[in-house]
JSON list of C-alpha atoms in Angstrom, two decimals:
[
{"chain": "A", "resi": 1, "resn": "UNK", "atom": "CA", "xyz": [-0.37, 22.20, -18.89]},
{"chain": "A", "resi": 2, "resn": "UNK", "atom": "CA", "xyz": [-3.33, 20.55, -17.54]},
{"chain": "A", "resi": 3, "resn": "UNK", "atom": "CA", "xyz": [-4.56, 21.42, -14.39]},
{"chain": "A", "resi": 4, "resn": "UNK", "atom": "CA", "xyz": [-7.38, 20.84, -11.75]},
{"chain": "A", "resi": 5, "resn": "UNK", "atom": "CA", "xyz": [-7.76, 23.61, -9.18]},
{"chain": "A", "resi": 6, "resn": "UNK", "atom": "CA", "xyz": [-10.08, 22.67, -5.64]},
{"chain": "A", "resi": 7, "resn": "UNK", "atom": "CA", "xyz": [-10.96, 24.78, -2.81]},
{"chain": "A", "resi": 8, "resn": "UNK", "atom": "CA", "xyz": [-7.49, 25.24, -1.33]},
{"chain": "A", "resi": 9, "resn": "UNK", "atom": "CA", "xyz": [-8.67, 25.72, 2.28]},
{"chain": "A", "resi": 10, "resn": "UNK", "atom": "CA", "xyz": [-10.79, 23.14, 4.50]},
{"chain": "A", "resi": 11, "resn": "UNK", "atom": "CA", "xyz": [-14.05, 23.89, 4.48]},
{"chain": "A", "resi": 12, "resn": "UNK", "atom": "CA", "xyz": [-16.16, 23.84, 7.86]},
{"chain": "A", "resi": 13, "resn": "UNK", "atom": "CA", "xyz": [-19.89, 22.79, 7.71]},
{"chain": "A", "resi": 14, "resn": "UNK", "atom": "CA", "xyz": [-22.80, 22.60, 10.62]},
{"chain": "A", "resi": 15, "resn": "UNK", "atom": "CA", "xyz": [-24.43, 19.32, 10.38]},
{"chain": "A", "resi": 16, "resn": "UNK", "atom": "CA", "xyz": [-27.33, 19.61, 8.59]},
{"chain": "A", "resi": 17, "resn": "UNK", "atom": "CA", "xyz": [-26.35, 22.33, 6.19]},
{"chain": "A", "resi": 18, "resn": "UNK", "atom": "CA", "xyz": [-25.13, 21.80, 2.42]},
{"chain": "A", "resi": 19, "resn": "UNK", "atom": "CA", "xyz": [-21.79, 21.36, 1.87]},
{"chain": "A", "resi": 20, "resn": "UNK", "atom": "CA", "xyz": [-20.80, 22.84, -1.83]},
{"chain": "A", "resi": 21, "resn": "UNK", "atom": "CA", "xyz": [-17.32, 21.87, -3.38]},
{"chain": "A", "resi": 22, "resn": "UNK", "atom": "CA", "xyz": [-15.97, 23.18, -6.22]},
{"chain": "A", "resi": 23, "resn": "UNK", "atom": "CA", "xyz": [-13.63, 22.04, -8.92]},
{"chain": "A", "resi": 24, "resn": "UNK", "atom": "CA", "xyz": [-11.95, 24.05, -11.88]},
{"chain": "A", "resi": 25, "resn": "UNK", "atom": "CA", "xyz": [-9.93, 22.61, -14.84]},
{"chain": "A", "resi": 26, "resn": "UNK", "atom": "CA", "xyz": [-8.09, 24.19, -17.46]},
{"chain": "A", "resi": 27, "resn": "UNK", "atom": "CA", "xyz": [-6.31, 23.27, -21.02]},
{"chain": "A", "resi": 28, "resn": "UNK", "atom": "CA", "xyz": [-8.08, 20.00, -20.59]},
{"chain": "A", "resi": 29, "resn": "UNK", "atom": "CA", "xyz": [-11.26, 18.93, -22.24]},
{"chain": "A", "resi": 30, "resn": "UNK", "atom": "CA", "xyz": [-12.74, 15.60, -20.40]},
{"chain": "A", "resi": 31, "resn": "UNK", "atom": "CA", "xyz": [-15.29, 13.02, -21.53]},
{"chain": "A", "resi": 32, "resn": "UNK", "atom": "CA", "xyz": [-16.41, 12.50, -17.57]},
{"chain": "A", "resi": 33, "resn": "UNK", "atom": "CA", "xyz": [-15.80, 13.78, -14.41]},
{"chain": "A", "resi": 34, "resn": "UNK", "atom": "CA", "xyz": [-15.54, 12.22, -11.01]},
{"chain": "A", "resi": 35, "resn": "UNK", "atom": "CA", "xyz": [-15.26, 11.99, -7.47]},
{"chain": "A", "resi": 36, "resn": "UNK", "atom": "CA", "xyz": [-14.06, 10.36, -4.57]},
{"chain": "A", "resi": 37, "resn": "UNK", "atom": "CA", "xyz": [-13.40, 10.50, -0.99]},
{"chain": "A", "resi": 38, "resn": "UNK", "atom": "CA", "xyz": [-10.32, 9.54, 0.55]},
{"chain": "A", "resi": 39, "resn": "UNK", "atom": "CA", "xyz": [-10.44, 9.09, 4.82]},
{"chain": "A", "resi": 40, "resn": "UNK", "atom": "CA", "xyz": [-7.02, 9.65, 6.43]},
{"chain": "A", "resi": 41, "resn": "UNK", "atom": "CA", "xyz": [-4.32, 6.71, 5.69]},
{"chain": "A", "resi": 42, "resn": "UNK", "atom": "CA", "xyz": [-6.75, 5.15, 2.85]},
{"chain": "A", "resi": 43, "resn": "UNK", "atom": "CA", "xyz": [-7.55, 4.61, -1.01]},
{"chain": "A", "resi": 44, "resn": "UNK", "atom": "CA", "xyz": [-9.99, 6.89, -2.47]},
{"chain": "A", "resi": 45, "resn": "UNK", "atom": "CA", "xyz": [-13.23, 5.50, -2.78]},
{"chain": "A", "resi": 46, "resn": "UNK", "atom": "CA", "xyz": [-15.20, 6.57, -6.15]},
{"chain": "A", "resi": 47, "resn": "UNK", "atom": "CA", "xyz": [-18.86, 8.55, -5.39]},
{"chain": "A", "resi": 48, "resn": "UNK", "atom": "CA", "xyz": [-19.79, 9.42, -8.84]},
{"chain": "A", "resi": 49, "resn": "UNK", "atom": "CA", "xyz": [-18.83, 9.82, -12.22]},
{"chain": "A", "resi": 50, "resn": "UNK", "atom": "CA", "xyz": [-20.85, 12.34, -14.92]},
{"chain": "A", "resi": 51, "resn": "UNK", "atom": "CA", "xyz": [-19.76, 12.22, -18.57]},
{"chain": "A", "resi": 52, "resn": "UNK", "atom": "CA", "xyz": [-19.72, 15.68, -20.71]},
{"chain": "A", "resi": 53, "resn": "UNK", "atom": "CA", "xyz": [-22.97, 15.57, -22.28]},
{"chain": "A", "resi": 54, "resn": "UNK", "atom": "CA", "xyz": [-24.83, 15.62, -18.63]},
{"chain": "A", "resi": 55, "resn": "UNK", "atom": "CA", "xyz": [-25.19, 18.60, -16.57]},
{"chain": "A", "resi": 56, "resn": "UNK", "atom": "CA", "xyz": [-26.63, 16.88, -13.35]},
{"chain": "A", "resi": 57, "resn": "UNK", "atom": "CA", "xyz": [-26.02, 13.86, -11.58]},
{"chain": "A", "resi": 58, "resn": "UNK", "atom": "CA", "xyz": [-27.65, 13.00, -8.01]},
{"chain": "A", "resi": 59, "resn": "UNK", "atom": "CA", "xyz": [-27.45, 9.85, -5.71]},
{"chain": "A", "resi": 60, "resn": "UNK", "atom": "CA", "xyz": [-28.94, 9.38, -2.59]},
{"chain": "A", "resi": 61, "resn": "UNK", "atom": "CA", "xyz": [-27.96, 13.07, -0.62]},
{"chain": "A", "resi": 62, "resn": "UNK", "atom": "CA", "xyz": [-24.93, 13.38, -3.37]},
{"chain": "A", "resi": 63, "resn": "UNK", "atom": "CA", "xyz": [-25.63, 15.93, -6.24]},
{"chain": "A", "resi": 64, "resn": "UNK", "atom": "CA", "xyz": [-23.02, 16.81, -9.00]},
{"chain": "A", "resi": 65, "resn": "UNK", "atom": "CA", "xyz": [-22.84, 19.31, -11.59]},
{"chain": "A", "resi": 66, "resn": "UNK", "atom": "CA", "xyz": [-20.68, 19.81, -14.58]},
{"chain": "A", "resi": 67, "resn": "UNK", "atom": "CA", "xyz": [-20.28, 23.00, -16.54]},
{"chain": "A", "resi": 68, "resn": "UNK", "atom": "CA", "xyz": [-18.13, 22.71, -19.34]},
{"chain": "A", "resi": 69, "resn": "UNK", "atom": "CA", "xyz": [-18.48, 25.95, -20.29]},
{"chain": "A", "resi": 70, "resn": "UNK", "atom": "CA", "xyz": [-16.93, 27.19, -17.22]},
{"chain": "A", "resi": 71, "resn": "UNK", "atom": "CA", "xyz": [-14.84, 24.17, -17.35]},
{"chain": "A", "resi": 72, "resn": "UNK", "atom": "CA", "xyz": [-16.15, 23.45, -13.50]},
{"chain": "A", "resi": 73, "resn": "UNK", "atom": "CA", "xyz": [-18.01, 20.99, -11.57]},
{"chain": "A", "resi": 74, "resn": "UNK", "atom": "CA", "xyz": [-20.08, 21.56, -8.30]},
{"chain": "A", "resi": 75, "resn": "UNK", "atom": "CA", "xyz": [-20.72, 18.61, -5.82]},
{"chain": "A", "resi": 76, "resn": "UNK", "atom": "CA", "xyz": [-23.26, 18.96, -3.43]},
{"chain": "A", "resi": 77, "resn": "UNK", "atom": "CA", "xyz": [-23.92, 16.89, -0.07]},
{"chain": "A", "resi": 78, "resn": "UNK", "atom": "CA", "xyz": [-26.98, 17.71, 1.31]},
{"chain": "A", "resi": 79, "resn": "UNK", "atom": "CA", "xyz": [-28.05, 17.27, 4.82]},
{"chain": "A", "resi": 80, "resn": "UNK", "atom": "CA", "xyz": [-24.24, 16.81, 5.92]},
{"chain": "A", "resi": 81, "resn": "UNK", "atom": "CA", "xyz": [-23.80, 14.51, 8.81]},
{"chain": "A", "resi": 82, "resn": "UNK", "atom": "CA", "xyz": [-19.97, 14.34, 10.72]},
{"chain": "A", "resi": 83, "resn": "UNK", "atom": "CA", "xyz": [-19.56, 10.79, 8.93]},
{"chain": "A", "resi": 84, "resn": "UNK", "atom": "CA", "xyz": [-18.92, 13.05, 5.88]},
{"chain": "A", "resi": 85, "resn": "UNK", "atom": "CA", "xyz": [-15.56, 14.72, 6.64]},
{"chain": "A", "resi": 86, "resn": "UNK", "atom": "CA", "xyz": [-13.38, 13.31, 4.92]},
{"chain": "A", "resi": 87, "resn": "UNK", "atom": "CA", "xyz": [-11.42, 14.58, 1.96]},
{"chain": "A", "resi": 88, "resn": "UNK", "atom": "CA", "xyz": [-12.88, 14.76, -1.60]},
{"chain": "A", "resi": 89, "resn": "UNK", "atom": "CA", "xyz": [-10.94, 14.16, -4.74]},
{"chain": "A", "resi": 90, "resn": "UNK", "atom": "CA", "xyz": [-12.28, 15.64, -8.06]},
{"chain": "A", "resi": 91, "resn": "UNK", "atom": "CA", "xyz": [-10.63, 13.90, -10.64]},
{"chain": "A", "resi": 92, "resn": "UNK", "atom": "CA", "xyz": [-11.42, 13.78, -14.88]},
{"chain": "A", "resi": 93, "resn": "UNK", "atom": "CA", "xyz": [-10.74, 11.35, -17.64]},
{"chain": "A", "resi": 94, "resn": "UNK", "atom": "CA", "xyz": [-10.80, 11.97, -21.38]},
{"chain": "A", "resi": 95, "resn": "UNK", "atom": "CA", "xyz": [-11.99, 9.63, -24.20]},
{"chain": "A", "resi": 96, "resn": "UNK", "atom": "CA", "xyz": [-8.89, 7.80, -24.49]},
{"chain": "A", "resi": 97, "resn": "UNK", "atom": "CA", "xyz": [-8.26, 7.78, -21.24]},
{"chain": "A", "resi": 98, "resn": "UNK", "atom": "CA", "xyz": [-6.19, 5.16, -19.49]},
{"chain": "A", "resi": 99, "resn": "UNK", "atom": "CA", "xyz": [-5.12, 7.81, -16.93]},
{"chain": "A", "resi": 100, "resn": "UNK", "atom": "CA", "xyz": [-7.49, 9.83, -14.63]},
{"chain": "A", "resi": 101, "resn": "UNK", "atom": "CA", "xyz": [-6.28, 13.28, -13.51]},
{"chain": "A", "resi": 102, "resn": "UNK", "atom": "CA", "xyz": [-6.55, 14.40, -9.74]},
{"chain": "A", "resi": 103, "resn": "UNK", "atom": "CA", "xyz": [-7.17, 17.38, -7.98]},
{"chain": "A", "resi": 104, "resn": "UNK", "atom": "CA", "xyz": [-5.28, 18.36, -4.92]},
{"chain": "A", "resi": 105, "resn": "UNK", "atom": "CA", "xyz": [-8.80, 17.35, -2.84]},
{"chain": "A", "resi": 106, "resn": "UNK", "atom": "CA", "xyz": [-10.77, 19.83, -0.58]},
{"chain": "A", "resi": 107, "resn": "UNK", "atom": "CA", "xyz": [-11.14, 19.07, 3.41]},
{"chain": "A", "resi": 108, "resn": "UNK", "atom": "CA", "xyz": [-14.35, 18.97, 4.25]},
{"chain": "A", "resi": 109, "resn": "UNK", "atom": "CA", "xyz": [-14.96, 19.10, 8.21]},
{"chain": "A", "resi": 110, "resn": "UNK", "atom": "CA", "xyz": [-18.91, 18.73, 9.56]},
{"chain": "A", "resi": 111, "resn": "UNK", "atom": "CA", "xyz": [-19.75, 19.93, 12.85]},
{"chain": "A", "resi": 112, "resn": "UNK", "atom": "CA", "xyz": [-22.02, 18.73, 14.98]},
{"chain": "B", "resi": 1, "resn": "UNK", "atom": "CA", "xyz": [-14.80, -10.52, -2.93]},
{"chain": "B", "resi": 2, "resn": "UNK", "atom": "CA", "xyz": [-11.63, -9.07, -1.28]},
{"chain": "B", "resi": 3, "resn": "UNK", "atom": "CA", "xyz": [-11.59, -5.89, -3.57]},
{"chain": "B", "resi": 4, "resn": "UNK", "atom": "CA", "xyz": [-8.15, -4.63, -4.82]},
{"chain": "B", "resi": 5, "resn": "UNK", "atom": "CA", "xyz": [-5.45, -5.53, -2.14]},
{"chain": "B", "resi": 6, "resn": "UNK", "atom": "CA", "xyz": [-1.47, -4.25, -1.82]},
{"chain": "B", "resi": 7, "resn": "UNK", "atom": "CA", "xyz": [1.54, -5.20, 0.44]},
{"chain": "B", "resi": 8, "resn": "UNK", "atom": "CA", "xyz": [2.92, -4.46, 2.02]},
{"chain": "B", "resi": 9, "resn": "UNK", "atom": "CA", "xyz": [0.88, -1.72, 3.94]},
{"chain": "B", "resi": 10, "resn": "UNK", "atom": "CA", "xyz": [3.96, 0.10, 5.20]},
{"chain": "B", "resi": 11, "resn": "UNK", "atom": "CA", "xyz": [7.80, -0.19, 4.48]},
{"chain": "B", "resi": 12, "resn": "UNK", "atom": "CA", "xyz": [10.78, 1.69, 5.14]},
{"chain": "B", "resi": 13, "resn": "UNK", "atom": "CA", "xyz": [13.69, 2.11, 2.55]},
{"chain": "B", "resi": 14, "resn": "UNK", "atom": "CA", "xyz": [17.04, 3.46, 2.66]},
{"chain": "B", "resi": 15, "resn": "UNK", "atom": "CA", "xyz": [17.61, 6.32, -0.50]},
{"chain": "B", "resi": 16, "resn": "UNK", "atom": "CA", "xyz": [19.32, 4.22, -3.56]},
{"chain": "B", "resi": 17, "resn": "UNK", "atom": "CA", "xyz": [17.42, 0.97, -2.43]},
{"chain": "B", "resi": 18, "resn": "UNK", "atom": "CA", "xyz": [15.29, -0.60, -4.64]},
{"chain": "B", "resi": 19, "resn": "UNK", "atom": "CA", "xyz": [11.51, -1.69, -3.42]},
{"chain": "B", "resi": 20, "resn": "UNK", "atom": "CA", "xyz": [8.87, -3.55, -5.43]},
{"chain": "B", "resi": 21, "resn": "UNK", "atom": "CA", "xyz": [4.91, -3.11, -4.21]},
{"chain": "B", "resi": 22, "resn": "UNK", "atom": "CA", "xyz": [2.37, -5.34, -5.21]},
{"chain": "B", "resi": 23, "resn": "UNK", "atom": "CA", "xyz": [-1.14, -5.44, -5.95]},
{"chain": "B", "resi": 24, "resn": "UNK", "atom": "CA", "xyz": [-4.04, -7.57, -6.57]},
{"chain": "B", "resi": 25, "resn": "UNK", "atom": "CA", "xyz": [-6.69, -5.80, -8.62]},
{"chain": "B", "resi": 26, "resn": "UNK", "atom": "CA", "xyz": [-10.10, -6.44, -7.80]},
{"chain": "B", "resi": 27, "resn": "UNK", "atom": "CA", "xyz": [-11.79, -9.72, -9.01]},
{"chain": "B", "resi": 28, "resn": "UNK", "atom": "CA", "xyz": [-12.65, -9.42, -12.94]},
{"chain": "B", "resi": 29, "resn": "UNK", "atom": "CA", "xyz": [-11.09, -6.12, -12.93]},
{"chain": "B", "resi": 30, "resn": "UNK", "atom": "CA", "xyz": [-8.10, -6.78, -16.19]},
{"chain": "B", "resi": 31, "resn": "UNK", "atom": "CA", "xyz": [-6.73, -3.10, -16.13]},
{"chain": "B", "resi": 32, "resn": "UNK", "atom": "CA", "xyz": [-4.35, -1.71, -13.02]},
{"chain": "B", "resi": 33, "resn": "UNK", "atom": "CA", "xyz": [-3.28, 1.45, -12.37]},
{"chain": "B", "resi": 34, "resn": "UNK", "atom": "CA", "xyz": [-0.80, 2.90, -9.79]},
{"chain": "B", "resi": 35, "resn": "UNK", "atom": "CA", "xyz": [-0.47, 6.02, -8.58]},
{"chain": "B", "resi": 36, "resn": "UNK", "atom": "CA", "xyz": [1.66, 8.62, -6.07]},
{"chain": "B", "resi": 37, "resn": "UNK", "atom": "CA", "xyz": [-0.28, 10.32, -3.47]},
{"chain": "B", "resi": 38, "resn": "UNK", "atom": "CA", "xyz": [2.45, 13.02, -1.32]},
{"chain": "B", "resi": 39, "resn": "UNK", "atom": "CA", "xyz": [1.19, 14.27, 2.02]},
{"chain": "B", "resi": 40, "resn": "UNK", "atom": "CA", "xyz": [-1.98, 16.80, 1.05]},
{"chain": "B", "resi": 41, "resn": "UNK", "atom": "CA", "xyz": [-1.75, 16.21, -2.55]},
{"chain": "B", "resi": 42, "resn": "UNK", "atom": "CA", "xyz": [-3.82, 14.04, -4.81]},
{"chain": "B", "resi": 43, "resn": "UNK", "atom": "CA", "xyz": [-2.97, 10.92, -6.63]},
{"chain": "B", "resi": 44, "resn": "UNK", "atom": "CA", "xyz": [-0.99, 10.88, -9.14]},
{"chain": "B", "resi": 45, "resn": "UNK", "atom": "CA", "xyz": [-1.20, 8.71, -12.28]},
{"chain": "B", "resi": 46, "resn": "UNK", "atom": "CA", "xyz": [2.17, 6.58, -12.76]},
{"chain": "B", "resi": 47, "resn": "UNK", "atom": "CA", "xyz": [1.03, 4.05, -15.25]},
{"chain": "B", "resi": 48, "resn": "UNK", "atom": "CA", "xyz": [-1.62, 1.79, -16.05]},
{"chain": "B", "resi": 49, "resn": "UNK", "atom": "CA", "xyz": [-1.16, -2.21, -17.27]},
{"chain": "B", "resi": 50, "resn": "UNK", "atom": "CA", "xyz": [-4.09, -4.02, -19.48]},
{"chain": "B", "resi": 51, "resn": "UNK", "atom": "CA", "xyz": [-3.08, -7.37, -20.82]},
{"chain": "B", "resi": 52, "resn": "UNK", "atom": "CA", "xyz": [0.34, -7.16, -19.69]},
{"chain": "B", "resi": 53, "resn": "UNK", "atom": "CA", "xyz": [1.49, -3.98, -21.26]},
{"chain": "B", "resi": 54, "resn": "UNK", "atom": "CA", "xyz": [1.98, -0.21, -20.17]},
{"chain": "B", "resi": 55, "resn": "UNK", "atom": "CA", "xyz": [-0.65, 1.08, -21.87]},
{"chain": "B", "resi": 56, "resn": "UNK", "atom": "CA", "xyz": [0.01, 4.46, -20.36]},
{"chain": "B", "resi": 57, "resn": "UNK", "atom": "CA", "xyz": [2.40, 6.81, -18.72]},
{"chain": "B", "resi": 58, "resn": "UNK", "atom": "CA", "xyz": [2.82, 9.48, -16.42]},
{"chain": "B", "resi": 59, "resn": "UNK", "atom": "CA", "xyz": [5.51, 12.04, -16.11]},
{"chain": "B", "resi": 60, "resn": "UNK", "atom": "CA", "xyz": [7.59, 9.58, -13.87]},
{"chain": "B", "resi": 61, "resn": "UNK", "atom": "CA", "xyz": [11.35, 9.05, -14.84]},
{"chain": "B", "resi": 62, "resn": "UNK", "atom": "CA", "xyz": [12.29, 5.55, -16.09]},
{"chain": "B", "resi": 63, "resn": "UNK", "atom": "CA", "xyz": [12.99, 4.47, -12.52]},
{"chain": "B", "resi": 64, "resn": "UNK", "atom": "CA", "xyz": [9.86, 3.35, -11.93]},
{"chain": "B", "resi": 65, "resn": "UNK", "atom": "CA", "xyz": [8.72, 0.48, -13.58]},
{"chain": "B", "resi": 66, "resn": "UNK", "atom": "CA", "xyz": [6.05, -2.55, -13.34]},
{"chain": "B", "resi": 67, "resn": "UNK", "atom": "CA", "xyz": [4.49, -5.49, -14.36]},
{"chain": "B", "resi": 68, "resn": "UNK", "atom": "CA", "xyz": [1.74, -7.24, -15.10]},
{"chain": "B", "resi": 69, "resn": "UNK", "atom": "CA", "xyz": [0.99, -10.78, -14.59]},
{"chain": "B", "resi": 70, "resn": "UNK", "atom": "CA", "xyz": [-1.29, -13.40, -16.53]},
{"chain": "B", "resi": 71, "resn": "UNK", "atom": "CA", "xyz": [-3.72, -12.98, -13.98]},
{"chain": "B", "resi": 72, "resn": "UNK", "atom": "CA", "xyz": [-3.72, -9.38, -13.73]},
{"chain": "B", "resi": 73, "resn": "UNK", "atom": "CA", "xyz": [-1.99, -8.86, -10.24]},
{"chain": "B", "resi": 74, "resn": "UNK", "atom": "CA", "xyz": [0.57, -6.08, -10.91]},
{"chain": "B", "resi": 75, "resn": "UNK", "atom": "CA", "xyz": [4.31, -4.99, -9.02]},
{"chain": "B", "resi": 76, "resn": "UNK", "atom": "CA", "xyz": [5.59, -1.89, -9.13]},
{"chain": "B", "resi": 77, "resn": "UNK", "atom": "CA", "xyz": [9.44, -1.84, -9.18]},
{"chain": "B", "resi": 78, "resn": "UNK", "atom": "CA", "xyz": [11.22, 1.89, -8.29]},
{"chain": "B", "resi": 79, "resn": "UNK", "atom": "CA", "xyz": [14.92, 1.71, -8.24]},
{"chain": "B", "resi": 80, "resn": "UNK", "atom": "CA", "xyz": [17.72, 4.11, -6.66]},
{"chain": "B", "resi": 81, "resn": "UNK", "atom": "CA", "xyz": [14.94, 5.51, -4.04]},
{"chain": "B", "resi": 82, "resn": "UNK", "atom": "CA", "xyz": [15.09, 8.85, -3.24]},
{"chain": "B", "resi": 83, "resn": "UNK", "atom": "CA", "xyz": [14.20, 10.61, -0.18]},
{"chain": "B", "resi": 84, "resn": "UNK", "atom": "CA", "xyz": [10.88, 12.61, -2.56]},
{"chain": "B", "resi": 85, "resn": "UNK", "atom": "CA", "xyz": [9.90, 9.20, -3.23]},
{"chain": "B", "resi": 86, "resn": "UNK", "atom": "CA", "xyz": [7.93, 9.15, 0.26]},
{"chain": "B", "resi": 87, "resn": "UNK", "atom": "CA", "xyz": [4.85, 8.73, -0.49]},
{"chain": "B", "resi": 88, "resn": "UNK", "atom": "CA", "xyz": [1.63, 6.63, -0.46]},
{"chain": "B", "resi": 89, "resn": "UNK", "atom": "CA", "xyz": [1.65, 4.40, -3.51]},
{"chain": "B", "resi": 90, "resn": "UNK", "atom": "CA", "xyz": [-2.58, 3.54, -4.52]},
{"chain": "B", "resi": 91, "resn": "UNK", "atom": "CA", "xyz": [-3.17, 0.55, -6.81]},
{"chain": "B", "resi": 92, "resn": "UNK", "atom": "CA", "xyz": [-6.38, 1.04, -8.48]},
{"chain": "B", "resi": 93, "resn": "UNK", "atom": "CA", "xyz": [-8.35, -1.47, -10.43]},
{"chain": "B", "resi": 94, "resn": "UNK", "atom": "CA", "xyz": [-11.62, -1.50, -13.23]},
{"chain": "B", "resi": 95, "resn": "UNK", "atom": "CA", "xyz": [-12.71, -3.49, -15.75]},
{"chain": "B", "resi": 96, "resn": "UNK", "atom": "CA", "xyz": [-11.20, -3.07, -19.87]},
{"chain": "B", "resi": 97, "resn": "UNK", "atom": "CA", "xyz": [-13.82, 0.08, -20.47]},
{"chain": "B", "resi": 98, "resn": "UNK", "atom": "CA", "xyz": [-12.15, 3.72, -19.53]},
{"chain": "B", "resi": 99, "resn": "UNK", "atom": "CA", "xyz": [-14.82, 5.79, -17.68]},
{"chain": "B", "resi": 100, "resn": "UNK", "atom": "CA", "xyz": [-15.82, 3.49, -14.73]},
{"chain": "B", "resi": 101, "resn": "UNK", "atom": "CA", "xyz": [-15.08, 3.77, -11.61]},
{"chain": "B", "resi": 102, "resn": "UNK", "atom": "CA", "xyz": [-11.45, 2.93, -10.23]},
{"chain": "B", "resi": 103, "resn": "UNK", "atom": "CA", "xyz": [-11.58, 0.59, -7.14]},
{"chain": "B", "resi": 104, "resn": "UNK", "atom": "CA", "xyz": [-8.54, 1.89, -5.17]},
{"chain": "B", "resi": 105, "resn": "UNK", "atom": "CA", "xyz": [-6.43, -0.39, -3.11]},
{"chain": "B", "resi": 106, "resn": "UNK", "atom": "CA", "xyz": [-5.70, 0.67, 1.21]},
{"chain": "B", "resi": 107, "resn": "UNK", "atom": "CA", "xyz": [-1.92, 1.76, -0.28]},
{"chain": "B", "resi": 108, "resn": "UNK", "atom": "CA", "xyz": [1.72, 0.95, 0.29]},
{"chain": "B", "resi": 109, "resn": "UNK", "atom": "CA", "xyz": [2.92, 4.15, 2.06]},
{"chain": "B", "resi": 110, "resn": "UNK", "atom": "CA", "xyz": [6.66, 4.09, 1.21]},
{"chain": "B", "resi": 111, "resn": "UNK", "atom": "CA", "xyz": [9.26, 6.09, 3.77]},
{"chain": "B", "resi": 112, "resn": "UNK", "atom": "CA", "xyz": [12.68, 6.68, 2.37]},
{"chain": "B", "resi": 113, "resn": "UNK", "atom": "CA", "xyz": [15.30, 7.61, 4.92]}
]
């Protein structure tokens, strides 16, 4: 069955640093990939999308990387700030998709 | 523009109740989807409605059902509520082509005791 694997554990980042989050997919081939944060209690809230034929997508401090050979996408912040823990939602769509798939979501905590 | 809105923001069910959330997708946004987010997990997808038809399903038995209406806004109707339907239920909204963003809704989150 499909399935979309995310770092299981929170991860913990000083401010400042690069915060790297990974997500994996198998028996699934998607047409785009993307990703949102979700804050506690809230509705995700979509970040960026990159289709299949791309292998880099960056706005503003965001950077995203997809790797369908590996069948996994990177996403980058860079100069994290404590605004940006909150958690992050990989999620992929195929070419008929009405339905987008969700990962489980990594934690991502920066310190000051 | 109010972006996509749902009520009500919290409610509290007995198990084999019936409860119907609502949502107003986002304005010029024609497709809705819902979804079931459990405590740590991610969303996940229910169905989707696009000119007043299911267009797709998730692996959700038949008690949950929905609607769309002529001017998009969209229920979602689950009957005989059980106690692992707690959850938070996400309306999301986009326009008629697939890979866009979704604009998500706050959510309904649903206790059954």
């Amino acid at each position: 069955s499909q399935k979309i694997e995310q770092n299981s554990e929170a991860l913990n980042i000083q401010e400042g640093k690069t915060a790297t989050l990974t997500c994996n997919y198998t028996n699934y081939s998607p047409a785009y990939l993307q990703w949102y944060r979700q804050d506690p209690g809230r509705g995700p809230v979509f970040l960026l999308l990159i289709r299949e034929n791309e292998k880099e997508k960056r706005k503003e401090r965001l950077k995203v990387t997809f790797d369908t050979t590996l069948k996994q996408s990177l996403f980058h912040i860079t100069a994290s700030q404590p605004a940006d823990s909150a958690t992050y939602l990989c999620a992929l769509g195929d070419s008929s998709a009405s339905k987008i798939i969700f990962g489980s979501g990594t934690r991502l905590s920066i310190r000051p | 523009d109010a972006g996509v809105t749902q009520s009500p923001t919290h409610l509290i069910k007995t198990r084999g109740q019936q409860v119907t959330l609502r949502c107003s997708p986002k304005s010029g946004h024609d497709t809705v989807s819902w979804y079931q987010q459990a405590l740590g997990q991610g969303p996940q997808f229910i169905f989707q409605y696009y000119e007043e038809e299911e267009r797709q399903r998730g692996n959700f038995p038949d008690r949950f059902s929905g609607h769309q209406f002529p001017n998009y806004s969209s229920e979602l109707n689950v009957n005989a509520l059980l106690l692992g339907d707690s959850a938070l239920y996400l309306c999301a909204s986009s326009p008629q082509w697939l890979d866009t963003e979704a604009f998500f809704g706050q959510g309904t989150r649903l206790t059954v005791v």
